[in-house]
Amino acid sequence: MDIIPNAQQQFDVPAPPVQTHEVEVSIELASQWKLMWWKFRRHRLAVIGLIVVVTYYGVALFADFFAPQAATTYIAEYVYAPPQQIHLFRDGQLVGPYVLGYTFERDPVSFKKLFAVDEETVIPLGFFVHGESYKLLGLIETDIHLFGPQEAGQPFYLLGADALGRDVLSRTIFSSRISLSVAWVGVIISMVLGIVLGGISGLMGGIVDNLVQRLIEVTMSIPLLPIIIAVAALVPIDWSVLRVYTIIVFLLAITGWTGLARVVRSKFLALREEDFVLSARLDGVSTMDLIWRHMLPSFYSHIIASLTLALPGMIIAETALSFLGVGLRPPVVSWGVQLQDAQQINVIANYPWMLVPAFAVIIIVLAFNFLGDGLRDAADPY
Amino acid sequence: MKKFLLRRAIYMVFTVWIITVIAFIVIQLPPGDYVTNMVTEMMASGTDDIDPAIIEQLRDQYGLNDPMHVQYLKWMRNIIVEGDFGYSLAFKRDARDLILERLPLTFVVTLSTVLFVWIVALPIGVFSAVRKYSLGDYIATFIGFIGLATPNFLFALILMYLSYKYGGRALIGLFSAEYVDAPWTMAKVFDLLKHLFIPMIIIGTSFTAGLIRTMRANLLDELNRPYVDAARAKGLSETRLLWKYPVRYALNPFVSTIGWALPGLVAGEVIVSIVLNLPTSGPVLFNALLEQDMYVASGFILVLSALTVIGTFISDVLLAILDPRIRLE
């Protein structure tokens, strides 16, 4: 039943009607990649998706620069401090961006700490301010942050603070490093698995094909989540961050390869009959060479599109596992780890800003879906 | 047709068998077993010296000294012959009772989600295709993408917050407090239906979104076929034409989605149930996995995957009935 591999494969956005401006003149001279770029550009949502994705990865790469604070900086005084508002005017005069400080009082009944805005304390903000020092890309020592309080150390919680008094915005920015890289590594591993198994299956046919097909079917019908939870729960508490990370990535990859394997297989079944494959075979090219050097390059673009569509699934899976407490664990910061703190209804009800990482996830997943969708449409420009 | 059914049935049994093997091995993996746990518990409650001979004897009694494949065969034999799923260490009762207690509500939640997905996705998908690029199509597309991009449990968290903020109470659980332990009455069923809505929407949204896109894409392909023009030329009314021919063809992948949607729905149900605290199999399975309560965990995995595989089988059969080409494949 290969009619529909999965929902996303069938995704297509209603593309705006075709516009033919500069394209017509040079269409006959353009290379395949150029044609694809032209076609891609017409898909507005995909272009927006591309911009968002690039921004996310840029922010992740230079997280120390973009985040006002380090991920682990905490001030116990500001536990669950609510988000501050940025003001521009004071007493009717433009004084540049600033936030107001906090005052606290105790609720006489519950002894809960209550925050209020302190109208007197003005904390001026600025761009390229000096803050905590860090090493940019692990190389250049600096203390410049994109934005923050002009005087280092003043309370600045644009999106509130968490249970330990850490800045939610900064942590969300740092989380993107782990969450986005887990997805990439997982997708690359599942790509290799998918291409090798799908390729062999499509190329050899017969018993091998049947076996791989059954394997895919079994993998797809196992409720993988319980199995993943079981394996993840085995990971000893004292394992290093890196080892846990590797295990989680592999678990995600094992769940992800089937879709791609199916795509690759059906492509190979079709390509097998082509003349260039036959001639390569007659020239004595080995099977692996045949797959990687001759057959795969003819549908790279499809693979790229499939990968882009597989990425959001990985991000969601990592977030879900960490959220349940069986994925990555603190001190690692990922969106799922951050959301662990937002499991209880009373936390969400009292401190809704703890849900901020959720929106970071939703936005990047949307962006990847749009991007992948545009890539798939553009994959075949002819 | 008979041959087709037979082949699918054999695959089905084979798949379930593989799943039981995997489930059993994975759950056996952690160091320690039932007896180790019991001894640790006894130590914790004050008994300090336990004769190693007694421990060995207990191991023998529970068959824990047998090699893994013997344990597996015993476990399978007990399930098949006596319907005995083993004993739950954490709950101190038969694993079977525990599974039977939780399964019906899981079934209700999953089944109603499938129904919800179908009822919503079919008309919207058809509409999106027929009125391509209309305002409604764009709205459906937009909501579809949001639905697809929002992971179930995040959706659950956000809904929980909104219901608390604007409804005054968090929508948790499947029953109101007064009905949790009450015997089954019409009022309790009604109460269940009232609560069912939230998990149904949460678990179903992303699948609905996917299905709407599938339906739209398939129908768009079919609408350009010559047979549609032919039918129109013969004077068939638009509605009749649409539902009688292209929709029927486009329905194929729709039906096969039951197959691939089920494992996803089961997985989604596990996470959402944990977040929303539903009395279904999700939370129990999750805790059993964490606490290495092996018979409960493998029992649940076995039953859930068997149900999934049966669901896939049913969708295959439906597909074969719907489309003769698949039978002849």
XYZ file of C-alpha atoms in Angstrom:
711
model
C 0.000 0.000 0.000
C 2.489 2.601 -1.045
C -0.123 5.018 -2.184
C 0.583 7.511 0.502
C 3.830 7.353 2.430
C 2.840 9.998 4.948
C 0.804 13.103 5.270
C 3.580 15.531 4.647
C 4.531 13.987 1.355
C 1.181 15.061 0.075
C 1.473 18.566 1.327
C 1.197 21.328 -1.150
C 0.370 24.903 -0.530
C -1.948 26.596 -2.938
C 0.740 28.317 -4.958
C -0.075 31.714 -6.337
C -0.711 31.749 -10.073
C 2.435 31.442 -12.132
C 4.147 34.721 -12.917
C 6.434 34.809 -15.882
C 8.560 37.900 -15.767
C 12.283 37.610 -16.307
C 12.105 33.857 -16.498
C 11.093 33.516 -20.112
C 14.128 35.212 -21.584
C 16.804 33.012 -20.119
C 14.898 29.853 -19.345
C 16.633 27.866 -22.039
C 20.091 28.775 -20.783
C 19.488 28.346 -17.065
C 20.994 25.467 -15.160
C 18.814 23.049 -13.242
C 19.663 24.680 -9.904
C 18.840 28.094 -11.284
C 15.482 26.878 -12.543
C 14.800 25.384 -9.142
C 15.667 28.647 -7.422
C 13.281 30.544 -9.711
C 10.518 28.114 -9.013
C 11.231 28.153 -5.300
C 11.155 31.954 -5.158
C 7.606 32.006 -6.436
C 6.432 30.101 -3.374
C 6.097 33.024 -0.934
C 5.519 30.958 2.189
C 8.556 28.845 1.401
C 10.742 31.935 1.097
C 9.463 33.159 4.468
C 10.158 29.676 5.838
C 13.704 29.848 4.499
C 14.278 33.232 6.143
C 12.961 31.969 9.486
C 15.089 28.824 9.328
C 18.245 30.775 8.465
C 17.504 33.224 11.291
C 17.038 30.395 13.778
C 20.311 28.756 12.820
C 22.090 32.108 12.887
C 20.779 32.824 16.364
C 21.718 29.320 17.491
C 25.258 29.714 16.161
C 25.808 33.067 17.893
C 23.548 32.315 20.860
C 25.919 33.944 23.363
C 25.770 37.187 21.431
C 21.995 37.239 20.961
C 21.075 36.126 24.479
C 21.203 38.913 27.077
C 22.326 36.412 29.742
C 24.067 33.072 29.906
C 21.764 30.036 30.066
C 22.828 29.188 33.598
C 22.914 32.650 35.158
C 20.369 32.764 37.962
C 19.309 35.313 40.523
C 17.261 33.735 43.308
C 15.603 37.055 44.005
C 13.824 36.958 40.657
C 12.282 33.492 40.744
C 9.262 33.516 38.420
C 9.615 37.237 37.764
C 6.984 38.208 35.182
C 7.963 39.616 31.772
C 8.922 43.267 31.614
C 7.506 45.699 29.142
C 9.759 47.852 26.993
C 8.943 51.561 27.245
C 10.152 54.338 25.005
C 8.613 57.452 26.561
C 8.909 58.715 30.111
C 6.775 61.663 31.223
C 5.927 62.341 27.603
C 9.545 62.488 26.518
C 11.392 60.091 24.285
C 14.187 58.672 26.400
C 15.003 55.553 24.417
C 14.112 52.014 25.353
C 13.971 51.151 29.029
C 12.263 48.683 31.362
C 11.090 49.171 34.915
C 12.444 47.282 37.907
C 10.531 45.026 40.274
C 9.267 45.472 43.803
C 8.127 42.512 45.853
C 5.650 41.889 48.587
C 4.373 38.754 50.262
C 0.808 37.624 49.873
C -0.455 37.746 53.468
C -2.398 34.496 53.047
C -0.287 32.225 50.849
C 3.109 33.834 51.459
C 3.567 33.718 47.746
C 6.012 36.271 46.449
C 4.179 38.897 44.455
C 5.958 41.020 41.911
C 4.903 44.528 41.056
C 6.329 47.086 38.673
C 8.603 49.574 40.381
C 7.806 52.852 38.659
C 10.870 54.525 40.145
C 13.627 52.204 38.961
C 14.392 52.885 35.334
C 16.672 50.381 33.642
C 17.865 51.860 30.350
C 18.441 49.363 27.558
C 20.810 49.496 24.675
C 22.231 47.619 21.731
C 25.742 46.147 21.777
C 26.028 46.490 25.536
C 28.671 44.960 27.767
C 27.495 42.008 29.816
C 28.798 38.627 30.862
C 31.871 37.629 28.924
C 31.874 34.594 26.661
C 33.821 33.158 23.772
C 32.199 33.818 20.429
C 32.186 30.537 18.459
C 34.520 29.289 21.182
C 37.306 31.467 19.813
C 36.975 35.183 20.396
C 36.662 36.377 23.962
C 34.169 39.239 24.258
C 31.382 40.582 26.449
C 29.272 42.392 23.870
C 25.611 41.339 23.696
C 23.177 42.395 21.003
C 20.865 44.020 23.519
C 20.422 44.252 27.265
C 20.542 46.670 30.163
C 23.158 49.357 29.668
C 24.490 48.687 33.127
C 25.347 45.003 33.453
C 23.666 43.064 36.226
C 20.379 44.925 36.389
C 17.236 42.764 36.236
C 16.196 42.305 32.632
C 13.572 39.636 31.945
C 11.798 40.389 28.697
C 9.997 37.041 28.733
C 10.039 36.463 32.470
C 12.169 34.255 34.676
C 11.868 30.545 35.458
C 11.765 28.560 38.700
C 15.417 29.307 39.452
C 15.362 32.941 38.401
C 16.957 32.381 35.014
C 16.022 34.449 31.980
C 13.495 32.530 29.862
C 14.398 34.442 26.694
C 18.113 33.695 27.033
C 17.463 30.056 27.767
C 15.103 29.718 24.815
C 17.828 31.145 22.600
C 20.437 28.732 23.960
C 18.011 25.814 23.638
C 17.895 26.291 19.896
C 21.479 24.997 19.719
C 20.647 21.574 21.104
C 17.160 21.224 19.667
C 18.168 22.222 16.144
C 21.346 20.156 16.079
C 19.651 17.030 17.441
C 17.238 17.272 14.551
C 20.010 17.604 11.976
C 22.135 14.765 13.237
C 19.076 12.532 13.582
C 17.941 13.322 10.064
C 21.372 12.648 8.611
C 21.604 9.254 10.284
C 18.118 8.296 9.173
C 18.976 9.548 5.690
C 21.946 7.182 5.447
C 19.818 4.295 6.739
C 16.964 5.181 4.409
C 19.139 5.562 1.331
C 21.167 2.402 1.894
C 18.206 0.171 2.785
C 15.813 1.778 0.308
C 18.480 1.703 -2.377
C 19.390 -1.927 -1.861
C 15.736 -2.842 -1.710
C 14.890 -1.078 -4.951
C 18.011 -2.148 -6.771
C 18.139 -5.820 -5.895
C 14.438 -6.606 -5.835
C 13.315 -10.140 -5.088
C 13.842 -11.577 -1.612
C 15.957 -8.666 -0.375
C 13.287 -6.215 -1.442
C 10.628 -8.270 0.282
C 12.649 -8.446 3.506
C 13.310 -4.717 3.605
C 9.664 -4.049 2.845
C 8.609 -6.206 5.789
C 11.154 -4.466 7.994
C 9.690 -1.099 7.060
C 6.181 -2.361 7.678
C 7.085 -3.704 11.109
C 8.930 -0.521 12.062
C 5.966 1.543 11.012
C 3.402 -0.492 12.924
C 5.268 -0.739 16.204
C 4.097 1.974 18.554
C 7.644 3.279 18.756
C 7.065 5.749 21.516
C 6.803 3.148 24.314
C 9.903 1.389 22.998
C 11.805 4.659 22.889
C 10.668 5.496 26.415
C 11.779 2.059 27.581
C 15.226 2.437 26.024
C 15.579 6.045 27.149
C 14.596 5.096 30.686
C 17.521 2.661 30.693
C 20.052 5.442 30.312
C 21.849 5.674 33.657
C 21.578 8.954 35.530
C 25.338 9.406 35.653
C 25.895 9.230 31.921
C 27.548 12.249 30.393
C 25.494 14.751 28.462
C 27.138 13.749 25.212
C 26.282 10.069 25.560
C 22.639 10.775 26.384
C 22.528 13.100 23.395
C 23.939 10.393 21.112
C 21.455 7.792 22.339
C 18.515 10.132 21.832
C 19.694 11.038 18.344
C 19.990 7.375 17.393
C 16.562 6.569 18.789
C 15.069 9.387 16.745
C 16.910 8.222 13.636
C 15.578 4.692 14.000
C 12.051 6.028 13.873
C 12.703 8.349 10.973
C 14.259 6.326 8.193
C 11.227 4.431 6.880
C 9.624 7.312 5.007
C 12.784 8.144 3.116
C 13.525 4.475 2.429
C 10.177 4.210 0.671
C 10.815 7.281 -1.457
C 14.290 6.072 -2.413
C 13.050 2.588 -3.195
C 10.334 3.728 -5.560
C 12.814 6.039 -7.305
C 15.309 3.193 -7.664
C 12.680 0.866 -9.040
C 12.064 3.394 -11.775
C 15.730 4.259 -12.385
C 16.803 0.631 -12.553
C 15.441 0.385 -16.075
C 17.261 3.486 -17.329
C 20.014 3.112 -19.915
C 22.677 4.931 -17.902
C 22.280 2.483 -15.034
C 22.580 -0.463 -17.346
C 25.726 0.917 -18.943
C 27.305 1.650 -15.568
C 26.555 -1.888 -14.550
C 28.048 -3.279 -17.735
C 31.160 -1.206 -17.033
C 31.556 -3.170 -13.826
C 30.669 -0.464 -11.315
C 30.163 -1.856 -7.823
C 26.704 -1.707 -6.275
C 27.609 0.933 -3.704
C 29.210 3.093 -6.368
C 26.176 2.631 -8.531
C 23.934 3.865 -5.724
C 26.018 6.800 -4.526
C 27.659 8.035 -7.737
C 25.204 7.290 -10.463
C 21.673 6.876 -9.205
C 21.411 9.171 -6.183
C 22.628 12.366 -7.893
C 19.700 12.097 -10.264
C 17.260 12.824 -7.460
C 19.222 14.818 -4.926
C 16.617 17.537 -4.954
C 13.891 15.107 -3.906
C 16.026 13.875 -1.068
C 16.706 17.409 0.127
C 12.986 18.130 0.126
C 12.201 14.923 2.026
C 14.872 15.731 4.583
C 13.529 19.205 5.157
C 10.111 17.702 5.769
C 11.622 15.150 8.176
C 13.352 17.775 10.325
C 10.284 19.157 12.114
C 9.278 15.639 13.146
C 12.676 15.208 14.787
C 12.406 18.520 16.605
C 8.960 17.605 17.909
C 10.117 14.139 18.955
C 13.098 15.504 20.875
C 10.912 18.081 22.568
C 8.311 15.463 23.498
C 10.860 13.017 24.915
C 12.660 15.658 26.949
C 9.335 17.047 28.109
C 8.384 13.615 29.458
C 11.713 13.439 31.241
C 13.119 10.550 29.185
C 15.083 12.568 26.661
C 17.742 15.137 27.346
C 18.124 16.235 30.932
C 19.262 19.371 32.681
C 21.907 20.869 32.693
C 21.392 20.595 28.934
C 19.082 23.328 27.712
C 16.702 22.322 24.970
C 13.136 23.410 24.372
C 11.848 20.121 25.727
C 13.981 20.394 28.862
C 12.657 23.899 29.427
C 9.081 22.733 28.989
C 9.576 20.057 31.640
C 9.059 22.847 34.146
C 5.711 23.648 32.588
C 4.119 20.250 33.149
C 1.910 21.174 36.062
C -1.229 23.128 35.502
C -0.518 25.415 38.454
C 2.798 26.465 36.911
C 1.172 27.215 33.571
C -1.713 28.997 35.226
C 0.471 31.252 37.377
C 3.486 31.699 35.133
C 2.253 31.363 31.549
C 5.545 32.690 30.174
C 7.005 29.266 30.894
C 5.298 28.233 27.640
C 7.538 30.519 25.561
C 9.733 27.637 24.282
C 6.567 26.002 22.938
C 6.104 28.878 20.540
C 9.737 28.688 19.497
C 9.047 25.056 18.541
C 5.817 25.792 16.706
C 7.373 28.597 14.641
C 10.408 26.612 13.510
C 8.275 23.557 12.707
C 5.962 25.696 10.605
C 8.959 27.261 8.861
C 10.465 23.866 8.042
C 7.142 22.647 6.684
C 6.777 25.656 4.394
C 10.395 25.429 3.298
C 10.189 21.702 2.603
C 6.973 22.229 0.730
C 8.531 24.847 -1.513
C 11.617 22.704 -2.051
C 9.483 19.782 -3.096
C 7.586 21.860 -5.593
C 10.863 23.245 -6.905
C 12.624 19.882 -6.928
C 11.408 19.108 -10.401
C 11.671 22.326 -12.366
C 11.020 20.815 -15.773
C -9.408 -12.083 -2.674
C -8.940 -15.103 -0.436
C -5.292 -15.283 -1.319
C -4.903 -11.592 -0.592
C -6.572 -11.893 2.809
C -4.461 -14.895 3.693
C -1.243 -13.128 2.765
C -2.136 -10.049 4.794
C -3.160 -12.217 7.746
C 0.179 -14.021 7.713
C 2.026 -10.706 7.607
C -0.100 -9.547 10.505
C 0.761 -12.504 12.748
C 4.416 -12.167 11.758
C 4.466 -8.464 12.634
C 2.843 -9.015 16.024
C 5.363 -11.763 16.746
C 8.321 -9.479 15.937
C 6.829 -6.783 18.122
C 6.473 -9.127 21.100
C 10.095 -10.192 20.728
C 11.314 -6.595 20.548
C 9.102 -5.495 23.425
C 10.247 -8.369 25.593
C 13.939 -7.848 24.908
C 13.811 -4.094 25.423
C 12.031 -4.447 28.720
C 14.380 -7.192 29.907
C 17.404 -5.034 29.142
C 17.710 -3.091 32.397
C 19.916 -4.693 35.013
C 18.068 -6.326 37.866
C 14.749 -8.107 37.889
C 11.660 -8.762 39.930
C 13.556 -10.495 42.748
C 16.359 -7.919 42.925
C 13.660 -5.307 43.325
C 11.923 -7.342 46.017
C 15.160 -7.835 47.927
C 15.940 -4.114 47.727
C 12.474 -3.403 49.040
C 12.918 -5.804 51.956
C 16.296 -4.298 52.770
C 14.710 -0.875 52.784
C 12.034 -1.995 55.213
C 14.516 -3.289 57.742
C 15.395 -6.878 56.959
C 19.133 -6.772 56.514
C 20.241 -10.342 56.031
C 18.537 -12.406 53.399
C 19.963 -15.831 52.778
C 21.369 -15.948 49.230
C 19.936 -19.456 48.987
C 16.429 -18.067 49.459
C 17.045 -15.460 46.796
C 18.178 -18.180 44.423
C 15.124 -20.226 45.281
C 12.861 -17.268 44.558
C 14.626 -16.740 41.238
C 13.992 -20.344 40.341
C 10.393 -20.068 41.425
C 9.761 -17.109 39.118
C 11.794 -18.675 36.343
C 14.237 -15.767 36.335
C 17.246 -18.063 36.090
C 16.079 -19.349 32.746
C 17.725 -17.949 29.637
C 15.814 -15.112 28.022
C 14.278 -17.147 25.214
C 12.837 -19.639 27.711
C 11.353 -16.776 29.707
C 9.933 -15.345 26.511
C 8.357 -18.655 25.515
C 6.851 -19.094 28.970
C 5.454 -15.580 28.866
C 3.933 -16.147 25.414
C 2.602 -19.562 26.406
C 0.884 -18.148 29.488
C -0.729 -15.397 27.467
C -1.917 -17.625 24.657
C -2.977 -20.630 26.713
C -4.191 -19.097 29.947
C -4.600 -15.424 29.123
C -2.171 -14.735 31.948
C -0.101 -11.610 31.390
C 2.050 -11.998 34.494
C 2.132 -10.033 37.695
C 2.584 -6.336 38.285
C 5.291 -5.568 40.783
C 4.310 -1.957 41.238
C 0.587 -2.513 41.650
C 0.764 -5.912 43.353
C -1.940 -7.361 41.150
C -2.433 -9.233 37.894
C -1.126 -7.350 34.891
C -4.144 -8.555 32.937
C -6.620 -6.831 35.257
C -4.647 -3.638 35.008
C -4.615 -3.795 31.221
C -8.298 -4.654 30.980
C -9.126 -1.798 33.301
C -7.351 0.832 31.226
C -7.822 -0.465 27.716
C -11.527 0.288 27.138
C -11.085 4.015 27.726
C -8.000 4.062 25.490
C -10.144 2.415 22.880
C -12.893 4.993 23.329
C -10.458 7.889 23.063
C -8.609 6.527 20.018
C -11.732 5.451 18.178
C -13.547 8.716 18.734
C -10.412 10.526 17.571
C -10.383 8.533 14.340
C -14.048 9.360 13.811
C -13.417 13.025 14.565
C -10.524 13.101 12.106
C -12.611 11.559 9.344
C -15.709 13.628 9.908
C -13.744 16.863 9.865
C -11.142 16.051 7.238
C -13.354 14.606 4.491
C -15.701 17.554 3.858
C -12.999 20.177 4.364
C -10.604 18.316 2.079
C -13.226 18.018 -0.646
C -14.172 21.666 -0.239
C -10.532 22.798 -0.443
C -10.056 20.909 -3.674
C -13.272 21.957 -5.385
C -12.945 25.601 -4.346
C -9.207 25.751 -4.924
C -7.555 29.065 -3.951
C -10.780 30.380 -2.443
C -10.820 32.134 0.910
C -12.068 28.943 2.554
C -9.216 26.972 0.999
C -6.650 29.430 2.324
C -8.190 29.345 5.799
C -8.232 25.542 5.771
C -4.624 25.481 4.595
C -3.558 27.916 7.271
C -5.309 26.078 10.101
C -4.006 22.834 8.661
C -0.415 24.013 8.827
C -0.795 25.335 12.350
C -2.375 22.036 13.373
C 0.455 20.103 11.793
C 3.124 22.270 13.364
C 1.802 22.150 16.901
C 2.880 19.009 18.723
C 0.023 17.331 20.596
C 1.361 17.872 24.054
C 2.102 21.548 23.452
C -1.408 21.956 22.142
C -2.633 20.257 25.320
C -0.577 22.608 27.490
C -1.836 25.678 25.666
C -5.471 24.512 25.810
C -5.045 23.748 29.493
C -3.843 27.269 30.099
C -6.624 28.853 28.045
C -9.328 26.743 29.690
C -7.973 27.663 33.099
C -7.708 31.343 32.279
C -11.028 31.795 30.505
C -13.080 28.845 31.721
C -12.038 29.033 35.332
C -10.988 25.393 35.549
C -8.413 23.186 33.902
C -9.831 20.567 31.551
C -8.128 17.557 32.988
C -9.239 13.945 33.143
C -12.099 12.120 31.473
C -14.686 12.437 34.228
C -15.902 15.100 36.629
C -14.866 14.477 40.210
C -18.222 13.087 41.276
C -18.243 10.434 38.536
C -14.705 9.067 38.803
C -15.604 6.140 41.045
C -19.309 6.059 40.298
C -20.847 3.013 38.597
C -21.703 3.343 34.922
C -24.925 5.256 34.387
C -26.264 7.383 31.563
C -25.155 10.459 33.471
C -21.610 9.125 33.646
C -21.554 8.353 29.937
C -22.769 11.864 29.239
C -20.072 13.240 31.510
C -17.461 11.188 29.628
C -18.650 12.507 26.272
C -18.364 16.041 27.592
C -14.748 15.507 28.611
C -13.837 13.415 25.586
C -13.960 16.443 23.340
C -10.695 17.950 24.502
C -8.382 14.929 24.043
C -10.171 14.112 20.805
C -9.367 17.511 19.354
C -5.839 17.560 20.756
C -4.846 14.137 19.470
C -6.760 14.476 16.230
C -5.776 17.921 14.997
C -2.449 17.119 13.394
C -3.884 14.053 11.676
C -6.877 16.022 10.505
C -4.528 18.603 9.060
C -2.515 15.938 7.263
C -5.626 14.229 5.924
C -7.144 17.453 4.636
C -3.982 18.034 2.615
C -3.986 14.440 1.361
C -7.619 14.588 0.339
C -7.119 17.912 -1.393
C -4.059 16.758 -3.321
C -5.684 13.506 -4.409
C -8.919 15.090 -5.432
C -7.125 17.795 -7.412
C -5.398 15.041 -9.390
C -8.681 13.274 -10.043
C -10.689 16.365 -10.979
C -8.630 16.843 -14.157
C -9.202 13.333 -15.436
C -11.158 12.865 -18.671
C -13.802 10.714 -17.002
C -14.929 13.761 -15.036
C -15.467 15.690 -18.257
C -17.242 12.716 -19.740
C -19.603 12.468 -16.790
C -20.238 16.202 -16.920
C -20.930 16.023 -20.649
C -23.501 13.356 -19.980
C -25.351 15.849 -17.801
C -24.666 14.581 -14.310
C -25.285 17.189 -11.628
C -22.079 18.587 -10.112
C -22.744 17.244 -6.611
C -23.593 13.766 -7.775
C -20.674 13.691 -10.141
C -18.264 14.803 -7.452
C -19.297 12.323 -4.797
C -19.853 9.405 -7.099
C -16.562 9.356 -9.026
C -13.552 11.500 -8.101
C -14.164 11.466 -4.352
C -14.445 7.714 -4.434
C -11.090 7.391 -6.123
C -9.487 9.956 -3.862
C -10.783 8.042 -0.879
C -8.219 5.258 -1.381
C -5.294 6.831 0.420
C -7.789 8.139 2.914
C -8.695 4.612 3.886
C -5.111 3.448 4.021
C -4.435 6.252 6.469
C -6.262 4.307 9.169
C -3.326 1.987 8.994
C -0.545 4.483 9.441
C -2.533 6.804 11.648
C -3.131 4.223 14.357
C 0.405 3.901 15.733
C 0.615 7.674 15.688
C -2.686 8.024 17.474
C -1.633 5.505 20.097
C 1.651 7.356 20.646
C -0.139 10.684 20.728
C -2.611 9.254 23.184
C 0.218 8.233 25.527
C 1.733 11.727 25.734
C -1.556 13.610 25.818
C -2.927 11.293 28.497
C 0.086 11.996 30.660
C -0.325 15.743 30.245
C -4.099 15.741 30.721
C -4.048 13.003 33.338
C -6.517 10.759 31.504
C -7.369 7.369 33.027
C -6.243 5.537 29.876
C -3.344 3.195 29.273
C -0.826 5.989 28.560
C 0.132 7.020 32.104
C 0.183 3.427 33.408
C 2.338 2.244 30.515
C 4.675 5.184 30.984
C 5.145 4.503 34.691
C 5.535 0.788 34.107
C 8.326 1.527 31.647
C 10.088 3.856 34.060
C 9.730 1.510 37.022
C 10.709 -1.596 35.028
C 7.407 -3.216 35.854
C 8.101 -5.582 32.988
C 4.942 -7.638 32.683
C 2.662 -4.620 32.687
C 4.862 -2.792 30.183
C 5.281 -5.686 27.764
C 1.618 -6.588 28.154
C 0.511 -3.094 27.189
C 2.932 -2.892 24.288
C 1.752 -6.288 23.062
C -1.934 -5.397 23.230
C -1.539 -1.913 21.779
C 0.593 -3.079 18.874
C -1.692 -6.015 18.202
C -4.603 -3.591 18.000
C -2.582 -1.341 15.720
C -1.692 -4.187 13.414
C -5.298 -5.364 13.330
C -6.314 -1.813 12.465
C -3.860 -1.821 9.579
C -5.246 -5.163 8.450
C -8.794 -3.815 8.487
C -7.732 -0.802 6.445
C -6.005 -3.091 3.934
C -9.129 -5.178 3.588
C -11.334 -2.118 3.222
C -8.974 -0.844 0.573
C -9.115 -4.115 -1.303
C -12.897 -4.034 -1.241
C -12.929 -0.432 -2.403
C -10.398 -0.831 -5.182
C -10.121 -4.060 -7.177
C -6.727 -3.045 -8.575
C -5.106 -3.610 -5.194
C -6.381 -7.157 -4.939
C -4.796 -8.048 -8.251
C -1.490 -6.411 -7.392
